[in-house]
PDB file of C-alpha atoms in Angstrom:
ATOM      1  CA  MET A  28       0.043  -0.008  -0.033  1.00 48.00           C
ATOM      2  CA  ASN A  29       1.135   3.458  -0.789  1.00 49.00           C
ATOM      3  CA  ALA A  30       2.205   5.450   2.312  1.00 51.00           C
ATOM      4  CA  ASP A  31       0.258   8.543   1.042  1.00 50.00           C
ATOM      5  CA  ALA A  32      -2.912   6.342   0.453  1.00 47.00           C
ATOM      6  CA  ALA A  33      -2.677   5.157   4.084  1.00 49.00           C
ATOM      7  CA  ALA A  34      -2.463   8.723   5.406  1.00 52.00           C
ATOM      8  CA  ALA A  35      -5.323  10.073   3.407  1.00 66.00           C
ATOM      9  CA  PRO A  36      -8.807  10.169   5.084  1.00 64.00           C
ATOM     10  CA  GLY A  37     -11.004   7.265   4.085  1.00 69.00           C
ATOM     11  CA  ARG A  38      -8.163   5.508   2.222  1.00 80.00           C
ATOM     12  CA  ALA A  39      -7.180   2.849   4.748  1.00 95.00           C
ATOM     13  CA  VAL A  40      -8.028  -0.640   3.613  1.00 97.00           C
ATOM     14  CA  LEU A  41     -10.909  -1.976   5.519  1.00 97.00           C
ATOM     15  CA  ALA A  42     -10.858  -5.483   7.187  1.00 96.00           C
ATOM     16  CA  PRO A  43     -12.894  -8.069   5.395  1.00 96.00           C
ATOM     17  CA  GLU A  44     -15.326  -8.410   8.373  1.00 97.00           C
ATOM     18  CA  VAL A  45     -15.922  -4.652   8.387  1.00 97.00           C
ATOM     19  CA  VAL A  46     -16.754  -4.582   4.702  1.00 98.00           C
ATOM     20  CA  ALA A  47     -19.106  -7.589   5.130  1.00 97.00           C
ATOM     21  CA  THR A  48     -20.957  -6.045   7.998  1.00 98.00           C
ATOM     22  CA  ARG A  49     -21.334  -2.706   6.223  1.00 98.00           C
ATOM     23  CA  LEU A  50     -22.589  -4.304   3.043  1.00 98.00           C
ATOM     24  CA  ALA A  51     -25.039  -6.433   4.957  1.00 98.00           C
ATOM     25  CA  ALA A  52     -26.350  -3.359   6.775  1.00 98.00           C
ATOM     26  CA  SER A  53     -26.656  -0.744   4.053  1.00 97.00           C
ATOM     27  CA  LEU A  54     -25.698  -2.227   0.684  1.00 98.00           C
ATOM     28  CA  PRO A  55     -27.209  -5.677   0.519  1.00 97.00           C
ATOM     29  CA  ALA A  56     -27.164  -5.914  -3.279  1.00 97.00           C
ATOM     30  CA  TRP A  57     -23.292  -5.492  -3.244  1.00 98.00           C
ATOM     31  CA  THR A  58     -21.007  -8.479  -2.831  1.00 98.00           C
ATOM     32  CA  VAL A  59     -17.270  -8.861  -2.188  1.00 98.00           C
ATOM     33  CA  ALA A  60     -14.875 -10.685  -4.466  1.00 95.00           C
ATOM     34  CA  ASP A  61     -11.319 -10.298  -5.587  1.00 95.00           C
ATOM     35  CA  GLY A  62     -10.535  -7.445  -3.442  1.00 96.00           C
ATOM     36  CA  ALA A  63     -13.393  -5.253  -4.578  1.00 98.00           C
ATOM     37  CA  ILE A  64     -17.143  -4.667  -3.980  1.00 98.00           C
ATOM     38  CA  HIS A  65     -19.398  -5.679  -6.904  1.00 98.00           C
ATOM     39  CA  ARG A  66     -23.039  -4.879  -8.092  1.00 98.00           C
ATOM     40  CA  SER A  67     -24.889  -5.796 -11.253  1.00 98.00           C
ATOM     41  CA  ILE A  68     -27.795  -3.674 -12.326  1.00 97.00           C
ATOM     42  CA  GLN A  69     -30.374  -5.063 -14.723  1.00 95.00           C
ATOM     43  CA  THR A  70     -31.635  -2.513 -17.180  1.00 93.00           C
ATOM     44  CA  GLY A  71     -34.428  -2.264 -19.554  1.00 90.00           C
ATOM     45  CA  GLY A  72     -32.187  -2.283 -22.655  1.00 93.00           C
ATOM     46  CA  TRP A  73     -29.323  -0.551 -24.249  1.00 94.00           C
ATOM     47  CA  LYS A  74     -30.586   3.061 -23.758  1.00 94.00           C
ATOM     48  CA  ALA A  75     -31.067   2.379 -20.161  1.00 93.00           C
ATOM     49  CA  THR A  76     -27.714   0.786 -19.901  1.00 96.00           C
ATOM     50  CA  LEU A  77     -26.154   3.920 -21.251  1.00 97.00           C
ATOM     51  CA  MET A  78     -28.099   6.105 -18.936  1.00 96.00           C
ATOM     52  CA  VAL A  79     -27.039   4.020 -15.943  1.00 97.00           C
ATOM     53  CA  THR A  80     -23.364   4.006 -17.092  1.00 98.00           C
ATOM     54  CA  ASN A  81     -23.414   7.841 -17.616  1.00 97.00           C
ATOM     55  CA  THR A  82     -24.891   8.301 -14.227  1.00 97.00           C
ATOM     56  CA  ILE A  83     -22.140   6.226 -12.509  1.00 98.00           C
ATOM     57  CA  GLY A  84     -19.573   7.998 -14.621  1.00 97.00           C
ATOM     58  CA  HIS A  85     -20.857  11.366 -13.425  1.00 97.00           C
ATOM     59  CA  LEU A  86     -20.813  10.288  -9.760  1.00 97.00           C
ATOM     60  CA  ALA A  87     -17.394   8.816  -9.856  1.00 97.00           C
ATOM     61  CA  GLU A  88     -15.929  11.678 -11.662  1.00 96.00           C
ATOM     62  CA  ALA A  89     -17.419  14.021  -9.150  1.00 96.00           C
ATOM     63  CA  ALA A  90     -15.964  11.993  -6.343  1.00 95.00           C
ATOM     64  CA  TRP A  91     -12.617  11.477  -8.234  1.00 94.00           C
ATOM     65  CA  HIS A  92     -12.902   7.795  -7.744  1.00 94.00           C
ATOM     66  CA  HIS A  93     -13.280   5.529 -10.698  1.00 92.00           C
ATOM     67  CA  PRO A  94     -15.071   2.234 -10.851  1.00 97.00           C
ATOM     68  CA  GLU A  95     -14.581  -0.606 -13.352  1.00 97.00           C
ATOM     69  CA  LEU A  96     -17.578  -1.013 -15.366  1.00 98.00           C
ATOM     70  CA  GLN A  97     -18.733  -3.847 -17.725  1.00 98.00           C
ATOM     71  CA  LEU A  98     -21.608  -3.161 -19.947  1.00 98.00           C
ATOM     72  CA  SER A  99     -23.990  -5.364 -21.992  1.00 97.00           C
ATOM     73  CA  TYR A 100     -27.285  -4.896 -23.672  1.00 97.00           C
ATOM     74  CA  ALA A 101     -29.387  -5.016 -20.462  1.00 95.00           C
ATOM     75  CA  ARG A 102     -26.844  -4.998 -17.575  1.00 97.00           C
ATOM     76  CA  VAL A 103     -24.141  -2.878 -15.949  1.00 98.00           C
ATOM     77  CA  ASP A 104     -21.508  -4.681 -13.706  1.00 98.00           C
ATOM     78  CA  ILE A 105     -19.828  -2.356 -11.242  1.00 98.00           C
ATOM     79  CA  SER A 106     -16.532  -3.227  -9.353  1.00 98.00           C
ATOM     80  CA  LEU A 107     -15.113  -0.789  -6.762  1.00 98.00           C
ATOM     81  CA  ASN A 108     -11.857  -0.795  -4.947  1.00 97.00           C
ATOM     82  CA  THR A 109      -9.217   1.862  -4.152  1.00 96.00           C
ATOM     83  CA  HIS A 110      -6.339   0.747  -6.462  1.00 93.00           C
ATOM     84  CA  ASP A 111      -3.554   2.907  -4.877  1.00 92.00           C
ATOM     85  CA  ALA A 112      -4.551   1.763  -1.269  1.00 94.00           C
ATOM     86  CA  GLY A 113      -4.700  -1.884  -2.454  1.00 94.00           C
ATOM     87  CA  GLY A 114      -8.158  -2.769  -1.370  1.00 96.00           C
ATOM     88  CA  ILE A 115     -11.707  -1.820  -0.339  1.00 98.00           C
ATOM     89  CA  THR A 116     -11.787   1.656   1.585  1.00 97.00           C
ATOM     90  CA  GLU A 117     -14.370   4.044   2.965  1.00 97.00           C
ATOM     91  CA  LYS A 118     -14.247   5.759  -0.433  1.00 96.00           C
ATOM     92  CA  ASP A 119     -15.553   2.593  -2.298  1.00 98.00           C
ATOM     93  CA  LEU A 120     -18.429   2.262   0.302  1.00 98.00           C
ATOM     94  CA  ALA A 121     -19.291   5.956   0.027  1.00 97.00           C
ATOM     95  CA  LEU A 122     -19.373   5.772  -3.887  1.00 98.00           C
ATOM     96  CA  ALA A 123     -21.504   2.614  -3.710  1.00 98.00           C
ATOM     97  CA  GLN A 124     -23.915   4.395  -1.355  1.00 98.00           C
ATOM     98  CA  GLN A 125     -24.128   7.290  -3.756  1.00 98.00           C
ATOM     99  CA  ILE A 126     -24.735   4.950  -6.666  1.00 98.00           C
ATOM    100  CA  GLU A 127     -27.462   3.179  -4.866  1.00 97.00           C
ATOM    101  CA  ALA A 128     -29.175   6.395  -3.687  1.00 95.00           C
ATOM    102  CA  VAL A 129     -29.327   7.852  -7.242  1.00 96.00           C
ATOM    103  CA  LEU A 130     -29.942   4.785  -9.363  1.00 94.00           C
ATOM    104  CA  MET A 131     -32.333   3.012  -6.988  1.00 91.00           C
ATOM    105  CA  TRP A 132     -34.432   6.213  -6.274  1.00 87.00           C
ATOM    106  CA  ARG A 133     -37.955   5.254  -7.227  1.00 81.00           C
ATOM    107  CA  PRO A 134     -40.062   8.148  -8.078  1.00 81.00           C
ATOM    108  CA  GLY A 135     -43.528   7.907  -6.665  1.00 76.00           C
ATOM    109  CA  SER A 136     -42.549   5.829  -3.719  1.00 73.00           C
ATOM    110  CA  GLU A 137     -42.216   8.627  -1.162  1.00 74.00           C
ATOM    111  CA  PRO A 138     -45.068  10.300   0.507  1.00 80.00           C
ATOM    112  CA  GLY A 139     -46.345  13.438  -1.361  1.00 79.00           C
ATOM    113  CA  ALA A 140     -44.439  12.443  -4.366  1.00 75.00           C
ATOM    114  CA  VAL A 141     -44.775  14.759  -7.372  1.00 83.00           C
ATOM    115  CA  PHE A 142     -43.008  12.319  -9.765  1.00 81.00           C
ATOM    116  CA  GLN A 143     -44.743   9.211 -10.897  1.00 76.00           C
ATOM    117  CA  GLY A 144     -41.653   7.433 -12.249  1.00 76.00           C
ATOM    118  CA  THR A 145     -41.494   5.277 -15.352  1.00 75.00           C
ATOM    119  CA  PRO A 146     -44.311   2.675 -15.813  1.00 74.00           C
ATOM    120  CA  ASP A 147     -43.367  -0.817 -14.751  1.00 72.00           C
ATOM    121  CA  GLU A 148     -43.914  -2.251 -18.213  1.00 74.00           C
ATOM    122  CA  PRO A 149     -41.346  -3.809 -20.430  1.00 72.00           C
ATOM    123  CA  ALA A 150     -41.607  -1.060 -23.072  1.00 69.00           C
ATOM    124  CA  HIS A 151     -40.934   1.690 -20.409  1.00 70.00           C
ATOM    125  CA  ARG A 152     -38.854  -0.169 -17.793  1.00 72.00           C
ATOM    126  CA  TYR A 153     -35.731   1.799 -16.974  1.00 73.00           C
ATOM    127  CA  ILE A 154     -33.930  -0.612 -14.543  1.00 77.00           C
ATOM    128  CA  ALA A 155     -34.932  -3.488 -12.462  1.00 76.00           C
ATOM    129  CA  TYR A 156     -35.426  -2.154  -8.958  1.00 72.00           C
ATOM    130  CA  ASP A 157     -34.360  -4.580  -6.171  1.00 64.00           C
TER     131      ASP A 157
END
């Protein structure tokens, strides 16, 4: 691990049991494998895949933390770890939380909602909400 990475806030590598506990508590759709946290998001097709990818790209760029993404017609696979720290850090969990908050926001589900959200029909489906 880079000494500068260890000294920076939120850049210390987290113990595996800490990561597992945090995922179970607040990011249940995410898993751990190969030194990273992972999430697959099912979309309604290619246009939705591109919108999801661009949204993740915007969040990551704003945070200056860059995930590995794999795209297919109706799926986006996300992998997060802090490369220069050599593992999973608070930065990864924070970006995963932000991705979840934005992508899994379901308009119309909150009290007094003014947005109805996309119809849950195949022709209009944006992403598969968990």
